[in-house]
PDB file of N, CA, C and O in Angstrom:
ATOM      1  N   UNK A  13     112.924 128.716 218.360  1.00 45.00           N
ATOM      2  CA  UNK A  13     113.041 128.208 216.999  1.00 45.00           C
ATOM      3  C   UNK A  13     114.504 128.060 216.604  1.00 45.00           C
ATOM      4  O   UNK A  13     115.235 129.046 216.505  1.00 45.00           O
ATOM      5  N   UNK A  14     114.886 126.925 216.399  1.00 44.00           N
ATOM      6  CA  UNK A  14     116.239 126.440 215.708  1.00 44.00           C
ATOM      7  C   UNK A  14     116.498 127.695 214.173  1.00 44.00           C
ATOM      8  O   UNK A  14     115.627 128.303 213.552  1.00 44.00           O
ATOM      9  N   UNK A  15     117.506 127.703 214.038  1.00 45.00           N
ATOM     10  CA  UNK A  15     118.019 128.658 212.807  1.00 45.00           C
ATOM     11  C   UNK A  15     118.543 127.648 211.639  1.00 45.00           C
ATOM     12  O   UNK A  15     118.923 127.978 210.516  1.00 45.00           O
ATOM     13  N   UNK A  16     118.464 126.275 212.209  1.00 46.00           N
ATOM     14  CA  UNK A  16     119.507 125.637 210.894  1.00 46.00           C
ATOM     15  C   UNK A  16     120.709 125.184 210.760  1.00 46.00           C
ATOM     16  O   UNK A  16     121.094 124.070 210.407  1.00 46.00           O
ATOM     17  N   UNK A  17     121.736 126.850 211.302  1.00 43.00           N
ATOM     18  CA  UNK A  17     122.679 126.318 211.731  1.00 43.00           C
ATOM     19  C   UNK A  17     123.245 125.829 212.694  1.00 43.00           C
ATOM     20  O   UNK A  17     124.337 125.409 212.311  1.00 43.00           O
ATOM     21  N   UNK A  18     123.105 125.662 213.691  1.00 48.00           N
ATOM     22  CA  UNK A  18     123.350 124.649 214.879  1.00 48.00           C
ATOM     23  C   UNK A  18     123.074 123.569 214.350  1.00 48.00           C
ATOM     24  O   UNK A  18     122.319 123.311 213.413  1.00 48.00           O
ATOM     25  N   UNK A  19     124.061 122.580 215.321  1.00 49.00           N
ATOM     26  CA  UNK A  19     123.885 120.903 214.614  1.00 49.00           C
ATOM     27  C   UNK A  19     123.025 120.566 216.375  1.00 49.00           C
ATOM     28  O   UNK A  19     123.630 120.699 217.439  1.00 49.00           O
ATOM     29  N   UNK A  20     121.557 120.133 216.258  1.00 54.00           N
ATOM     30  CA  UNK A  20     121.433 119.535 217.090  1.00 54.00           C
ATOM     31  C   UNK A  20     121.456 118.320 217.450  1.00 54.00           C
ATOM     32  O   UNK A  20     121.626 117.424 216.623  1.00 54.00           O
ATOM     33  N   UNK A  21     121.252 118.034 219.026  1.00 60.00           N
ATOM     34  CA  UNK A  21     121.324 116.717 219.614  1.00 60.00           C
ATOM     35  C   UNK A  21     119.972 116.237 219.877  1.00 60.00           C
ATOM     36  O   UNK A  21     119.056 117.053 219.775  1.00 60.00           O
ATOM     37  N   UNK A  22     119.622 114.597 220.316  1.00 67.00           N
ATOM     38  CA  UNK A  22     118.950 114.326 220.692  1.00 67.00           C
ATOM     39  C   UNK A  22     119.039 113.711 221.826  1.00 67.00           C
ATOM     40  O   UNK A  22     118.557 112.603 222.061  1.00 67.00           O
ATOM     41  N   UNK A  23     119.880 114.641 222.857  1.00 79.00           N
ATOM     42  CA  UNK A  23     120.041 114.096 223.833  1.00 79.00           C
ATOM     43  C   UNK A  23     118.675 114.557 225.277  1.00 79.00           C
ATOM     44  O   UNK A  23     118.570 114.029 226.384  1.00 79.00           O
ATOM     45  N   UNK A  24     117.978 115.492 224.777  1.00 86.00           N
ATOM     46  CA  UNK A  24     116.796 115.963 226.060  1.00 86.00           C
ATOM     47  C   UNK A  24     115.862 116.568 224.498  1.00 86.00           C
ATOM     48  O   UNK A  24     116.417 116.717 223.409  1.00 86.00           O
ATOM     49  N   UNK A  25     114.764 116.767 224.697  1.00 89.00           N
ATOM     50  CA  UNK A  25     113.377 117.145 223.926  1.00 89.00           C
ATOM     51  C   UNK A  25     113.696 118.548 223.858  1.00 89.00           C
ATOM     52  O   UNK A  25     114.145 119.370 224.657  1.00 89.00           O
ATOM     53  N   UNK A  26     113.195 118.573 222.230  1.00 86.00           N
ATOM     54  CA  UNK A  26     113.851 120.179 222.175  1.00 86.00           C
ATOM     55  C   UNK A  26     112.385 120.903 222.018  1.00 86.00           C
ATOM     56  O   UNK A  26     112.176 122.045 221.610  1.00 86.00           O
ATOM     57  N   UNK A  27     111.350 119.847 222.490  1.00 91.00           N
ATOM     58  CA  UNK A  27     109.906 120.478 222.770  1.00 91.00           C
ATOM     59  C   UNK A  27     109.380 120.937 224.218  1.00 91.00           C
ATOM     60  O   UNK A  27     108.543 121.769 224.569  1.00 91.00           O
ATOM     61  N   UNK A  28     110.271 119.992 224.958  1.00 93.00           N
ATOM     62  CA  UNK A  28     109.596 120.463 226.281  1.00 93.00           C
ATOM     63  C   UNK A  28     110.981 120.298 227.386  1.00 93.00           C
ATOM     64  O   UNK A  28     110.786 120.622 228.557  1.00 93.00           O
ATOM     65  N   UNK A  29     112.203 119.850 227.022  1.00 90.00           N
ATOM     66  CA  UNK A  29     113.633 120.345 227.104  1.00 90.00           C
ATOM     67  C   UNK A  29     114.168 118.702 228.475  1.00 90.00           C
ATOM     68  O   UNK A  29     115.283 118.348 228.857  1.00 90.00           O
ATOM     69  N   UNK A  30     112.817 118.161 228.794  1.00 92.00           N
ATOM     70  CA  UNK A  30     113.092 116.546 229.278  1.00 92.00           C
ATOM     71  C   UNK A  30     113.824 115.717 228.440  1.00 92.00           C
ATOM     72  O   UNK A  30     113.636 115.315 227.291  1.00 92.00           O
ATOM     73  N   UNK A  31     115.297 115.433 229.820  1.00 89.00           N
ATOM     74  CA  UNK A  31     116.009 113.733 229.362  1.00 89.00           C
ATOM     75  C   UNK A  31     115.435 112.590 228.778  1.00 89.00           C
ATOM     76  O   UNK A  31     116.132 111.809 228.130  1.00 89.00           O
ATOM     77  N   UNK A  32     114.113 112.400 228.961  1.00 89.00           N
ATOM     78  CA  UNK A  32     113.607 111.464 228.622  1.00 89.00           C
ATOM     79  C   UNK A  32     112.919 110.774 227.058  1.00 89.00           C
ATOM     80  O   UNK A  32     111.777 110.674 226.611  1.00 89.00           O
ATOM     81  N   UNK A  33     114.017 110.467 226.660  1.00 89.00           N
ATOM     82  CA  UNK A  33     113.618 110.340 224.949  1.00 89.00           C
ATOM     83  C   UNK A  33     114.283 108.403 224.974  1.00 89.00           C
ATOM     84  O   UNK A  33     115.248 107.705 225.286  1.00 89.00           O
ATOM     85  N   UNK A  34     112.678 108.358 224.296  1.00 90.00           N
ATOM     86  CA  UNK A  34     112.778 106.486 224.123  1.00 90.00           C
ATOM     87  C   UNK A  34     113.336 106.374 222.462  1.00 90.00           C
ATOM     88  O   UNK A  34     112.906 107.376 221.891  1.00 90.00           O
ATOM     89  N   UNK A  35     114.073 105.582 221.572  1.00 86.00           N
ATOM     90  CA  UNK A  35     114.539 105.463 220.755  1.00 86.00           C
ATOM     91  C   UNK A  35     113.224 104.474 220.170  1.00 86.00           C
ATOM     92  O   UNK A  35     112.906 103.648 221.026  1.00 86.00           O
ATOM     93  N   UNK A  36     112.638 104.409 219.272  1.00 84.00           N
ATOM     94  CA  UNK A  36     111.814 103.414 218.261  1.00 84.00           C
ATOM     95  C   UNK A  36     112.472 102.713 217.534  1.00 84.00           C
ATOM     96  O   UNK A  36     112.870 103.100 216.435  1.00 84.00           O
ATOM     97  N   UNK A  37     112.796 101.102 218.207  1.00 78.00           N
ATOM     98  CA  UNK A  37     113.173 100.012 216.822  1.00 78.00           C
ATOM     99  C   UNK A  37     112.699 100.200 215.544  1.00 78.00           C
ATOM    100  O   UNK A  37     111.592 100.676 215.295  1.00 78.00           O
ATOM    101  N   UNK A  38     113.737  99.737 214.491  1.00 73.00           N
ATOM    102  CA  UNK A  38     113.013 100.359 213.407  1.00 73.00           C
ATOM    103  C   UNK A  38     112.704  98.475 212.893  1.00 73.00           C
ATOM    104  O   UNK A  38     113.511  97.578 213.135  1.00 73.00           O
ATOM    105  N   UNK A  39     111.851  98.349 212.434  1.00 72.00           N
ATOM    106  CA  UNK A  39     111.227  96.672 212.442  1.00 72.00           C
ATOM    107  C   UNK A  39     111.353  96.457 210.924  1.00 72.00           C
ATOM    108  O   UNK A  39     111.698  97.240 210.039  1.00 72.00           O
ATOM    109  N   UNK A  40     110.898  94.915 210.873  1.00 70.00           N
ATOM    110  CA  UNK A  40     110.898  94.542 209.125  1.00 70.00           C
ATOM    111  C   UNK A  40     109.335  95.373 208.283  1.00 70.00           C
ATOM    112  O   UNK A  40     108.149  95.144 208.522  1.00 70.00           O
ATOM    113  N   UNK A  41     109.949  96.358 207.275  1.00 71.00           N
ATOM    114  CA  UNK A  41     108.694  96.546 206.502  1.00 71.00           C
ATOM    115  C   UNK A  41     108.304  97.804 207.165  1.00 71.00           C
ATOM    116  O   UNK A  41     107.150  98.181 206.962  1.00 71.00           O
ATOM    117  N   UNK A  42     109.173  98.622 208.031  1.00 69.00           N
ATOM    118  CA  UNK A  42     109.371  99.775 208.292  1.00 69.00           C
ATOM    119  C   UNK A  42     109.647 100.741 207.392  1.00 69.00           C
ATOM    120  O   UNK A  42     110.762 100.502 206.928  1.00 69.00           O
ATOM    121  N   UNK A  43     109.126 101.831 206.861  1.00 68.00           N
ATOM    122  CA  UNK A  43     109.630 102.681 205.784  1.00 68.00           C
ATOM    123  C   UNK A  43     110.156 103.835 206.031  1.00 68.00           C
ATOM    124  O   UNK A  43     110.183 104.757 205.215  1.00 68.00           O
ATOM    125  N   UNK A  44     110.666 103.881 207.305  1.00 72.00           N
ATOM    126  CA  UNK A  44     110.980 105.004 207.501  1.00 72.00           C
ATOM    127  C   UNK A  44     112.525 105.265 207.061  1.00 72.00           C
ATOM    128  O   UNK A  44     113.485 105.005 207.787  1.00 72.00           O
ATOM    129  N   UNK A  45     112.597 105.723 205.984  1.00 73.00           N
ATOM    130  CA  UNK A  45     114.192 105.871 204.858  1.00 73.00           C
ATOM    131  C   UNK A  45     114.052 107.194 204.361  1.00 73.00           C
ATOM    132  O   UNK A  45     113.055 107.917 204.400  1.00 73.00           O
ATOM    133  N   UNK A  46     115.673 107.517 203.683  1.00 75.00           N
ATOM    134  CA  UNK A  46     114.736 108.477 202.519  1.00 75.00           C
ATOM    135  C   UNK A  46     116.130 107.985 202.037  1.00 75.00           C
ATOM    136  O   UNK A  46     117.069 107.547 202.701  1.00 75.00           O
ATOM    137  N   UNK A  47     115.978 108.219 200.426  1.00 77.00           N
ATOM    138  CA  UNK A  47     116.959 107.740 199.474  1.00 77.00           C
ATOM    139  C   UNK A  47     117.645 109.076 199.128  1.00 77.00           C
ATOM    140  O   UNK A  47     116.993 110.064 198.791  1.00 77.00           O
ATOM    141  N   UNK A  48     118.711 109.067 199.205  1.00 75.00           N
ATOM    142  CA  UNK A  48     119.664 110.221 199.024  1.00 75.00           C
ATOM    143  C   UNK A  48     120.087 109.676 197.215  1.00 75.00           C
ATOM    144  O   UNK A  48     120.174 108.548 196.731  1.00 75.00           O
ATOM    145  N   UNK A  49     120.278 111.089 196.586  1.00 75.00           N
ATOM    146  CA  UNK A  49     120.413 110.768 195.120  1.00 75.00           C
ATOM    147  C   UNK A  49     122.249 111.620 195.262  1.00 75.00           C
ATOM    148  O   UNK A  49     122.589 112.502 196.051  1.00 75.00           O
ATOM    149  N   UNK A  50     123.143 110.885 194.122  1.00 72.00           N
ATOM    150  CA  UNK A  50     124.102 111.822 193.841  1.00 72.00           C
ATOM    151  C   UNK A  50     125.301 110.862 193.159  1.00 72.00           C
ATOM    152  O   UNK A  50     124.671 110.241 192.302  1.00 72.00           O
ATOM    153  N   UNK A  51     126.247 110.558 193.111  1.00 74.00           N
ATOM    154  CA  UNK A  51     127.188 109.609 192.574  1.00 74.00           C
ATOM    155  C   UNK A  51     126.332 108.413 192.851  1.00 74.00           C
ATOM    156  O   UNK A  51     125.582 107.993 191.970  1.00 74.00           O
ATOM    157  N   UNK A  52     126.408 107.795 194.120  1.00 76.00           N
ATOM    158  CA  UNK A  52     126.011 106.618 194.226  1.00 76.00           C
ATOM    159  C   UNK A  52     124.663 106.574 195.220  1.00 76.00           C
ATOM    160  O   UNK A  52     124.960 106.699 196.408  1.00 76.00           O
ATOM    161  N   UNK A  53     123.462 106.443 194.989  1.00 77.00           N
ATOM    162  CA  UNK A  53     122.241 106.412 195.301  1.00 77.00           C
ATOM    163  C   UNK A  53     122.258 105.346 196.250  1.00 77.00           C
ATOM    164  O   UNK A  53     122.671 104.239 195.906  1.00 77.00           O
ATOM    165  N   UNK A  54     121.731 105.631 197.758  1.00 75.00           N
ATOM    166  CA  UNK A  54     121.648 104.950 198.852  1.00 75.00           C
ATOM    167  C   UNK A  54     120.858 105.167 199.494  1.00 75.00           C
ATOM    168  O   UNK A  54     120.222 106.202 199.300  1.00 75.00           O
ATOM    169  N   UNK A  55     120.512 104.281 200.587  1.00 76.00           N
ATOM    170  CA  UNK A  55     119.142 104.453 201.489  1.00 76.00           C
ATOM    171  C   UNK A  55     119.740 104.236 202.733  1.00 76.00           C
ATOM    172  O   UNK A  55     120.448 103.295 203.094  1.00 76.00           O
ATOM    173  N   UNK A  56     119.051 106.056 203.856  1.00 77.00           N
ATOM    174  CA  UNK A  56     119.306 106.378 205.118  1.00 77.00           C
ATOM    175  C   UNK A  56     118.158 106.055 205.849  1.00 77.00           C
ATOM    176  O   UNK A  56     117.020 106.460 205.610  1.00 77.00           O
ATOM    177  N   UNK A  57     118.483 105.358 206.692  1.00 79.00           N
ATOM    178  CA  UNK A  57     117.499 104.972 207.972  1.00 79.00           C
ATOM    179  C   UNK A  57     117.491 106.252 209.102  1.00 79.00           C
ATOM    180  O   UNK A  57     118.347 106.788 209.806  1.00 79.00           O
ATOM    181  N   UNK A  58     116.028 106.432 208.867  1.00 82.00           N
ATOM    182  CA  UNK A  58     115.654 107.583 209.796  1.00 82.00           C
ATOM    183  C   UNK A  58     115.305 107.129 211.263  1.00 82.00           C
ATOM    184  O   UNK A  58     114.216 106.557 211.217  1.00 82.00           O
ATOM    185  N   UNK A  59     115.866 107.161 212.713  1.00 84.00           N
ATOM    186  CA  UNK A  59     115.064 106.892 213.458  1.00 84.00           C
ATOM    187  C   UNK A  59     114.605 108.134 214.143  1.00 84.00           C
ATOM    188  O   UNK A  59     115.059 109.271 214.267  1.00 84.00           O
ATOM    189  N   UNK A  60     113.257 107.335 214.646  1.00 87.00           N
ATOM    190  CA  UNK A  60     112.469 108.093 215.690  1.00 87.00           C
ATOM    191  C   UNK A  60     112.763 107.751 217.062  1.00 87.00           C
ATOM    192  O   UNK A  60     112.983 106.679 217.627  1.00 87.00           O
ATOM    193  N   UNK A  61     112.697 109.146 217.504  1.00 89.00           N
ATOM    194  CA  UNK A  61     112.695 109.177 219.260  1.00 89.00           C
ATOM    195  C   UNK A  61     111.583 109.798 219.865  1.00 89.00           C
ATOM    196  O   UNK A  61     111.284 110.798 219.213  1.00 89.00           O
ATOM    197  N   UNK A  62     110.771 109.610 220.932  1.00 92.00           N
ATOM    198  CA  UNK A  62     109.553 109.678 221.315  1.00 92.00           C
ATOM    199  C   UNK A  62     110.150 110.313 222.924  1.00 92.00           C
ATOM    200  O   UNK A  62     111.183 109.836 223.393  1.00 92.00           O
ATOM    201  N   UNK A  63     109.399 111.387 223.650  1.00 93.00           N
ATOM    202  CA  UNK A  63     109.818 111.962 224.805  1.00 93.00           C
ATOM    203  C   UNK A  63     108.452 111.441 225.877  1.00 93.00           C
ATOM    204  O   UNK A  63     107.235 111.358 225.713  1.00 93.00           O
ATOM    205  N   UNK A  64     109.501 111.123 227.160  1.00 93.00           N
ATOM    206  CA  UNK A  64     108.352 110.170 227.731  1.00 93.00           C
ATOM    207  C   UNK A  64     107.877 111.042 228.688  1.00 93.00           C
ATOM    208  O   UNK A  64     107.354 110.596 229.709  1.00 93.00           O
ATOM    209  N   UNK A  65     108.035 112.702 228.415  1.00 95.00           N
ATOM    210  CA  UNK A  65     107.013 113.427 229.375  1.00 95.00           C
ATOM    211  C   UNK A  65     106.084 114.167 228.642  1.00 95.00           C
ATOM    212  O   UNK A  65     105.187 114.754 229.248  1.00 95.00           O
ATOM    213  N   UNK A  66     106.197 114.246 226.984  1.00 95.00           N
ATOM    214  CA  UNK A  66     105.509 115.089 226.666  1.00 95.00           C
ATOM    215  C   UNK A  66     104.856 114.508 225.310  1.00 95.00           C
ATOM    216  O   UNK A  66     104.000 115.192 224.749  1.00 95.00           O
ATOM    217  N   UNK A  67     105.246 113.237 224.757  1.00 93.00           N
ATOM    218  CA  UNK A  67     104.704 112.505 223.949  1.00 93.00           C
ATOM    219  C   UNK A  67     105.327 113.057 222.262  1.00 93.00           C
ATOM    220  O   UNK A  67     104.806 112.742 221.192  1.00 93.00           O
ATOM    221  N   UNK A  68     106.526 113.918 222.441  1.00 93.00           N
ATOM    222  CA  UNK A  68     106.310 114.398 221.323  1.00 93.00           C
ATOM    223  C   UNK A  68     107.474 113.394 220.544  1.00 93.00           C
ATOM    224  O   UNK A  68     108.332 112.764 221.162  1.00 93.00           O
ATOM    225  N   UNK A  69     107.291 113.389 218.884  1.00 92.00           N
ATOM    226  CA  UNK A  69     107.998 112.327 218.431  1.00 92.00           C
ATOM    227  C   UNK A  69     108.918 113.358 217.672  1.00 92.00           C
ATOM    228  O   UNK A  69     108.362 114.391 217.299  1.00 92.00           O
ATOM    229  N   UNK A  70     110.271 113.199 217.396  1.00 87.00           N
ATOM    230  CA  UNK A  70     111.308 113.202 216.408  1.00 87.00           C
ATOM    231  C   UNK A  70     111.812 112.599 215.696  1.00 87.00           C
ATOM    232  O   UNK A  70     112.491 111.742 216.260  1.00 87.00           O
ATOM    233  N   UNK A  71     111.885 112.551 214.242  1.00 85.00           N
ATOM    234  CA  UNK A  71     113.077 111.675 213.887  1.00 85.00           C
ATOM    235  C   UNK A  71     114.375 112.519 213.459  1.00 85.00           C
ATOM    236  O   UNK A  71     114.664 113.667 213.122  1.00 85.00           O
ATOM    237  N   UNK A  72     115.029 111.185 213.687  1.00 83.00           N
ATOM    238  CA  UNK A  72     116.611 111.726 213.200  1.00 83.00           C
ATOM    239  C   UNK A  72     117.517 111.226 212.405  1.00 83.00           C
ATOM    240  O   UNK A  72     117.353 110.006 212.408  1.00 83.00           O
ATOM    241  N   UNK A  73     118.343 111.503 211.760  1.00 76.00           N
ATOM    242  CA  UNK A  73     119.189 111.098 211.264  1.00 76.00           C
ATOM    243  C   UNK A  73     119.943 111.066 211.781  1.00 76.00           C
ATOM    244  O   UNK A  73     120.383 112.181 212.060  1.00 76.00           O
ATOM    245  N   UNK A  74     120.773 109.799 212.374  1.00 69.00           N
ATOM    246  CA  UNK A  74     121.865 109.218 213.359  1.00 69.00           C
ATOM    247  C   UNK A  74     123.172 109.202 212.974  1.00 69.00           C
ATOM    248  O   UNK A  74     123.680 108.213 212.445  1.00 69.00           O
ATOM    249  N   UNK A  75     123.848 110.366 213.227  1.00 63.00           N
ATOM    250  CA  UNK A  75     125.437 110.526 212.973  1.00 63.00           C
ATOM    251  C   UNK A  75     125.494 111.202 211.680  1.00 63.00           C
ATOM    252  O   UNK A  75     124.634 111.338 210.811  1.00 63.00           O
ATOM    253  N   UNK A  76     127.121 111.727 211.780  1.00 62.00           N
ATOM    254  CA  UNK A  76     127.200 112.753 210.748  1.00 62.00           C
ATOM    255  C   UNK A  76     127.673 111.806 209.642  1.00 62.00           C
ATOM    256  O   UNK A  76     128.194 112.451 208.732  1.00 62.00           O
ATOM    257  N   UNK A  77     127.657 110.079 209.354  1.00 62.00           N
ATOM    258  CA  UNK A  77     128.145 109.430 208.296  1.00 62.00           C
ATOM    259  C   UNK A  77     127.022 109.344 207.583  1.00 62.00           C
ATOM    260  O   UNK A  77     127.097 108.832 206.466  1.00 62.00           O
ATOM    261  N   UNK A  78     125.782 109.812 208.063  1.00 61.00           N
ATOM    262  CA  UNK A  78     124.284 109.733 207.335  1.00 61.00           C
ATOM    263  C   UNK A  78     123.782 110.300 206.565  1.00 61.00           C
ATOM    264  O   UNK A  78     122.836 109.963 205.852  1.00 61.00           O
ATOM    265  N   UNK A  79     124.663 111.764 206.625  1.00 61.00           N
ATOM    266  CA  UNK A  79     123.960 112.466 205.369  1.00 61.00           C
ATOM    267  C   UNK A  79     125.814 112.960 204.735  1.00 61.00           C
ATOM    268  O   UNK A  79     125.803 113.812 203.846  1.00 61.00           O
ATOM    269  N   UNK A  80     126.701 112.640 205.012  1.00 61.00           N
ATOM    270  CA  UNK A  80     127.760 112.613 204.385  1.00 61.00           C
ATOM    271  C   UNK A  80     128.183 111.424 203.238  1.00 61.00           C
ATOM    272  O   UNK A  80     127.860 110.240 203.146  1.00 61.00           O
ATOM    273  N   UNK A  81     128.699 111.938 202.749  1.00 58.00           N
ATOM    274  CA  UNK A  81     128.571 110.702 200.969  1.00 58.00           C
ATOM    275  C   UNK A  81     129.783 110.070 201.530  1.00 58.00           C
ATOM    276  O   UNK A  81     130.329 109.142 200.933  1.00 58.00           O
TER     277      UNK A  81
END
């Protein structure tokens, strides 16, 4: 179990610890966002990554400019 503080990666499955993670295009009419509120209100694109030995899905928030204002 992660604690929080560690910044993880999505570089291998932190379910079953396989390299193999496919990235999901994010397409038109996709909702996968979440709107961050604070000075200036904006919308972060969440992607998902899917592991191709164990089926399990993640999403992420891509880079540290994503949840930094």
């Amino acid at each position: 179990p992660h604690t929080g503080a560690e910044m993880l990666s999505h570089e291998h499955c932190d379910r079953c610890g396989a390299r193999g993670l496919l990235k999901v295009p994010a397409t038109p009419g996709n909702h996968s966002h979440i709107v961050v509120h604070g000075m200036r209100p904006r919308t972060i694109e969440v992607c998902k990554y899917v592991c191709t030995e164990c089926e399990s899905v993640e999403e992420w928030l891509d880079g540290r400019d994503a949840v930094l204002p």
